[in-house]
């Protein structure tokens, strides 16, 4: 009597093939996910910079100029970007709040996911001109 027990389940080879497929899929998908996360953080930083630029424009309309760098502390707070404000085009001998231009910058924080972002540092000035230090052509969409 030769009785065979019919067992249900997966063989070791089948399980290894599934694990290999999952590993390959993960390897291919992770860079896209990383880029998606970076795009989201960059968009947040750009939105914060545009809001700060609007605040500076209101200050300009009330005072006839932009504040000196050391007087403006209303910069956004972010876990992945460091924001800086610099006044420009201040006439010699002019009082505070008499600068004619500004530059807002956002630099990726060291150790954050943004340090490998293709756009690098972002900036915007009083004329609304935007720049990015990286090599992305569509950094400011």
PDB file of C-alpha atoms in Angstrom:
ATOM      1  CA  UNK A   1       0.000   0.000   0.000  1.00  0.00           C
ATOM      2  CA  UNK A   2       1.469   3.129  -1.150  1.00  0.00           C
ATOM      3  CA  UNK A   3      -0.537   6.021   0.229  1.00  0.00           C
ATOM      4  CA  UNK A   4       0.426   9.542  -0.655  1.00  0.00           C
ATOM      5  CA  UNK A   5      -0.647  12.356   1.506  1.00  0.00           C
ATOM      6  CA  UNK A   6      -1.688  15.333  -0.576  1.00  0.00           C
ATOM      7  CA  UNK A   7      -0.319  18.346   1.274  1.00  0.00           C
ATOM      8  CA  UNK A   8      -1.175  21.892   0.411  1.00  0.00           C
ATOM      9  CA  UNK A   9       1.336  24.704   0.549  1.00  0.00           C
ATOM     10  CA  UNK A  10       4.243  26.322  -1.211  1.00  0.00           C
ATOM     11  CA  UNK A  11       7.618  24.878  -1.957  1.00  0.00           C
ATOM     12  CA  UNK A  12      10.773  26.612  -0.898  1.00  0.00           C
ATOM     13  CA  UNK A  13      11.571  27.464  -4.522  1.00  0.00           C
ATOM     14  CA  UNK A  14       8.201  29.160  -4.982  1.00  0.00           C
ATOM     15  CA  UNK A  15       8.732  31.245  -1.852  1.00  0.00           C
ATOM     16  CA  UNK A  16      12.233  32.270  -2.972  1.00  0.00           C
ATOM     17  CA  UNK A  17      10.874  33.375  -6.348  1.00  0.00           C
ATOM     18  CA  UNK A  18       8.227  35.538  -4.660  1.00  0.00           C
ATOM     19  CA  UNK A  19      10.845  37.075  -2.346  1.00  0.00           C
ATOM     20  CA  UNK A  20      13.085  37.805  -5.345  1.00  0.00           C
ATOM     21  CA  UNK A  21      10.223  39.493  -7.217  1.00  0.00           C
ATOM     22  CA  UNK A  22       9.406  41.642  -4.179  1.00  0.00           C
ATOM     23  CA  UNK A  23      13.077  42.615  -3.805  1.00  0.00           C
ATOM     24  CA  UNK A  24      13.365  43.624  -7.472  1.00  0.00           C
ATOM     25  CA  UNK A  25      10.127  45.613  -7.345  1.00  0.00           C
ATOM     26  CA  UNK A  26      11.248  47.420  -4.199  1.00  0.00           C
ATOM     27  CA  UNK A  27      14.626  48.231  -5.723  1.00  0.00           C
ATOM     28  CA  UNK A  28      12.954  49.760  -8.763  1.00  0.00           C
ATOM     29  CA  UNK A  29      10.207  51.610  -6.875  1.00  0.00           C
ATOM     30  CA  UNK A  30      12.225  53.199  -4.048  1.00  0.00           C
ATOM     31  CA  UNK A  31      13.981  55.888  -6.150  1.00  0.00           C
ATOM     32  CA  UNK A  32      10.611  56.996  -7.544  1.00  0.00           C
ATOM     33  CA  UNK A  33       9.199  57.166  -4.043  1.00  0.00           C
ATOM     34  CA  UNK A  34      12.212  59.172  -2.864  1.00  0.00           C
ATOM     35  CA  UNK A  35      11.783  61.631  -5.767  1.00  0.00           C
ATOM     36  CA  UNK A  36       8.072  61.958  -4.934  1.00  0.00           C
ATOM     37  CA  UNK A  37       8.894  62.806  -1.299  1.00  0.00           C
ATOM     38  CA  UNK A  38      11.525  65.356  -2.398  1.00  0.00           C
ATOM     39  CA  UNK A  39       9.065  67.005  -4.789  1.00  0.00           C
ATOM     40  CA  UNK A  40       6.570  67.340  -1.949  1.00  0.00           C
ATOM     41  CA  UNK A  41       9.096  68.903   0.433  1.00  0.00           C
ATOM     42  CA  UNK A  42      10.279  71.270  -2.323  1.00  0.00           C
ATOM     43  CA  UNK A  43       6.695  72.351  -3.035  1.00  0.00           C
ATOM     44  CA  UNK A  44       6.159  73.032   0.674  1.00  0.00           C
ATOM     45  CA  UNK A  45       9.328  75.136   0.804  1.00  0.00           C
ATOM     46  CA  UNK A  46       8.313  77.090  -2.289  1.00  0.00           C
ATOM     47  CA  UNK A  47       4.868  77.774  -0.841  1.00  0.00           C
ATOM     48  CA  UNK A  48       6.449  79.007   2.397  1.00  0.00           C
ATOM     49  CA  UNK A  49       8.815  81.250   0.451  1.00  0.00           C
ATOM     50  CA  UNK A  50       5.953  82.740  -1.583  1.00  0.00           C
ATOM     51  CA  UNK A  51       3.985  83.432   1.610  1.00  0.00           C
ATOM     52  CA  UNK A  52       7.034  85.094   3.165  1.00  0.00           C
ATOM     53  CA  UNK A  53       7.542  87.164  -0.006  1.00  0.00           C
ATOM     54  CA  UNK A  54       3.933  88.342   0.310  1.00  0.00           C
ATOM     55  CA  UNK A  55       4.602  89.399   3.923  1.00  0.00           C
ATOM     56  CA  UNK A  56       7.663  91.328   2.752  1.00  0.00           C
ATOM     57  CA  UNK A  57       5.611  93.046   0.040  1.00  0.00           C
ATOM     58  CA  UNK A  58       3.111  94.210   2.667  1.00  0.00           C
ATOM     59  CA  UNK A  59       6.008  95.585   4.736  1.00  0.00           C
ATOM     60  CA  UNK A  60       7.315  97.355   1.627  1.00  0.00           C
ATOM     61  CA  UNK A  61       3.941  98.947   0.887  1.00  0.00           C
ATOM     62  CA  UNK A  62       3.658 100.248   4.466  1.00  0.00           C
ATOM     63  CA  UNK A  63       7.265 101.429   4.919  1.00  0.00           C
ATOM     64  CA  UNK A  64       8.551 102.209   1.438  1.00  0.00           C
ATOM     65  CA  UNK A  65      11.244  99.550   1.658  1.00  0.00           C
ATOM     66  CA  UNK A  66      12.150  96.086   2.830  1.00  0.00           C
ATOM     67  CA  UNK A  67      13.490  95.494   6.346  1.00  0.00           C
ATOM     68  CA  UNK A  68      17.158  95.015   7.079  1.00  0.00           C
ATOM     69  CA  UNK A  69      18.140  91.362   7.399  1.00  0.00           C
ATOM     70  CA  UNK A  70      18.643  91.499  11.156  1.00  0.00           C
ATOM     71  CA  UNK A  71      15.187  93.042  11.690  1.00  0.00           C
ATOM     72  CA  UNK A  72      13.173  90.414   9.836  1.00  0.00           C
ATOM     73  CA  UNK A  73      12.607  87.223  11.818  1.00  0.00           C
ATOM     74  CA  UNK A  74       9.405  85.929  10.237  1.00  0.00           C
ATOM     75  CA  UNK A  75      11.072  83.086   8.339  1.00  0.00           C
ATOM     76  CA  UNK A  76       9.375  79.719   7.803  1.00  0.00           C
ATOM     77  CA  UNK A  77      10.315  76.729   9.934  1.00  0.00           C
ATOM     78  CA  UNK A  78      10.988  73.411   8.221  1.00  0.00           C
ATOM     79  CA  UNK A  79      12.444  70.037   9.095  1.00  0.00           C
ATOM     80  CA  UNK A  80      14.220  69.737   5.747  1.00  0.00           C
ATOM     81  CA  UNK A  81      15.112  73.322   4.710  1.00  0.00           C
ATOM     82  CA  UNK A  82      16.965  76.232   6.301  1.00  0.00           C
ATOM     83  CA  UNK A  83      15.490  79.566   5.205  1.00  0.00           C
ATOM     84  CA  UNK A  84      17.435  82.824   5.017  1.00  0.00           C
ATOM     85  CA  UNK A  85      16.481  86.412   4.192  1.00  0.00           C
ATOM     86  CA  UNK A  86      18.910  89.001   2.850  1.00  0.00           C
ATOM     87  CA  UNK A  87      18.064  92.599   1.998  1.00  0.00           C
ATOM     88  CA  UNK A  88      19.637  94.067  -1.144  1.00  0.00           C
ATOM     89  CA  UNK A  89      19.919  97.399  -2.939  1.00  0.00           C
ATOM     90  CA  UNK A  90      19.949  99.561   0.160  1.00  0.00           C
ATOM     91  CA  UNK A  91      20.999 103.130  -0.674  1.00  0.00           C
ATOM     92  CA  UNK A  92      24.007 104.392   1.262  1.00  0.00           C
ATOM     93  CA  UNK A  93      22.995 106.052   4.523  1.00  0.00           C
ATOM     94  CA  UNK A  94      19.383 104.909   4.268  1.00  0.00           C
ATOM     95  CA  UNK A  95      17.440 104.062   7.414  1.00  0.00           C
ATOM     96  CA  UNK A  96      16.012 100.685   8.337  1.00  0.00           C
ATOM     97  CA  UNK A  97      13.167  99.478   6.130  1.00  0.00           C
ATOM     98  CA  UNK A  98      14.571 101.293   3.114  1.00  0.00           C
ATOM     99  CA  UNK A  99      16.127  98.415   1.177  1.00  0.00           C
ATOM    100  CA  UNK A 100      14.870  98.195  -2.370  1.00  0.00           C
ATOM    101  CA  UNK A 101      15.246  94.435  -2.771  1.00  0.00           C
ATOM    102  CA  UNK A 102      15.486  91.104  -1.031  1.00  0.00           C
ATOM    103  CA  UNK A 103      16.457  87.505  -1.625  1.00  0.00           C
ATOM    104  CA  UNK A 104      14.767  84.619   0.186  1.00  0.00           C
ATOM    105  CA  UNK A 105      16.698  81.362   0.082  1.00  0.00           C
ATOM    106  CA  UNK A 106      16.004  77.792   1.138  1.00  0.00           C
ATOM    107  CA  UNK A 107      18.930  75.395   1.557  1.00  0.00           C
ATOM    108  CA  UNK A 108      18.362  71.689   2.248  1.00  0.00           C
ATOM    109  CA  UNK A 109      19.322  70.747   5.804  1.00  0.00           C
ATOM    110  CA  UNK A 110      22.278  68.395   6.108  1.00  0.00           C
ATOM    111  CA  UNK A 111      21.184  64.831   6.688  1.00  0.00           C
ATOM    112  CA  UNK A 112      17.651  65.376   5.380  1.00  0.00           C
ATOM    113  CA  UNK A 113      16.119  63.651   2.384  1.00  0.00           C
ATOM    114  CA  UNK A 114      16.445  66.946   0.452  1.00  0.00           C
ATOM    115  CA  UNK A 115      20.255  66.887   0.444  1.00  0.00           C
ATOM    116  CA  UNK A 116      20.118  64.687  -2.664  1.00  0.00           C
ATOM    117  CA  UNK A 117      17.378  66.730  -4.361  1.00  0.00           C
ATOM    118  CA  UNK A 118      18.266  67.625  -7.945  1.00  0.00           C
ATOM    119  CA  UNK A 119      17.166  71.245  -7.426  1.00  0.00           C
ATOM    120  CA  UNK A 120      19.530  72.108  -4.554  1.00  0.00           C
ATOM    121  CA  UNK A 121      19.108  75.583  -3.053  1.00  0.00           C
ATOM    122  CA  UNK A 122      15.995  77.561  -3.959  1.00  0.00           C
ATOM    123  CA  UNK A 123      15.659  81.333  -4.005  1.00  0.00           C
ATOM    124  CA  UNK A 124      13.218  84.079  -4.911  1.00  0.00           C
ATOM    125  CA  UNK A 125      13.748  87.843  -5.046  1.00  0.00           C
ATOM    126  CA  UNK A 126      11.524  90.935  -4.796  1.00  0.00           C
ATOM    127  CA  UNK A 127      10.756  90.804  -8.532  1.00  0.00           C
ATOM    128  CA  UNK A 128       9.467  87.245  -8.246  1.00  0.00           C
ATOM    129  CA  UNK A 129      12.453  85.794 -10.092  1.00  0.00           C
ATOM    130  CA  UNK A 130      13.102  82.252  -8.957  1.00  0.00           C
ATOM    131  CA  UNK A 131      16.305  80.240  -9.179  1.00  0.00           C
ATOM    132  CA  UNK A 132      17.593  76.846  -8.165  1.00  0.00           C
ATOM    133  CA  UNK A 133      21.240  75.918  -7.721  1.00  0.00           C
ATOM    134  CA  UNK A 134      20.753  72.375  -8.993  1.00  0.00           C
ATOM    135  CA  UNK A 135      20.341  71.083 -12.502  1.00  0.00           C
ATOM    136  CA  UNK A 136      16.565  70.662 -12.572  1.00  0.00           C
ATOM    137  CA  UNK A 137      14.821  72.718 -15.245  1.00  0.00           C
ATOM    138  CA  UNK A 138      11.405  72.474 -13.622  1.00  0.00           C
ATOM    139  CA  UNK A 139      12.293  73.163  -9.999  1.00  0.00           C
ATOM    140  CA  UNK A 140       9.872  76.080  -9.744  1.00  0.00           C
ATOM    141  CA  UNK A 141       6.659  74.866 -11.399  1.00  0.00           C
TER     142      UNK A 141
END
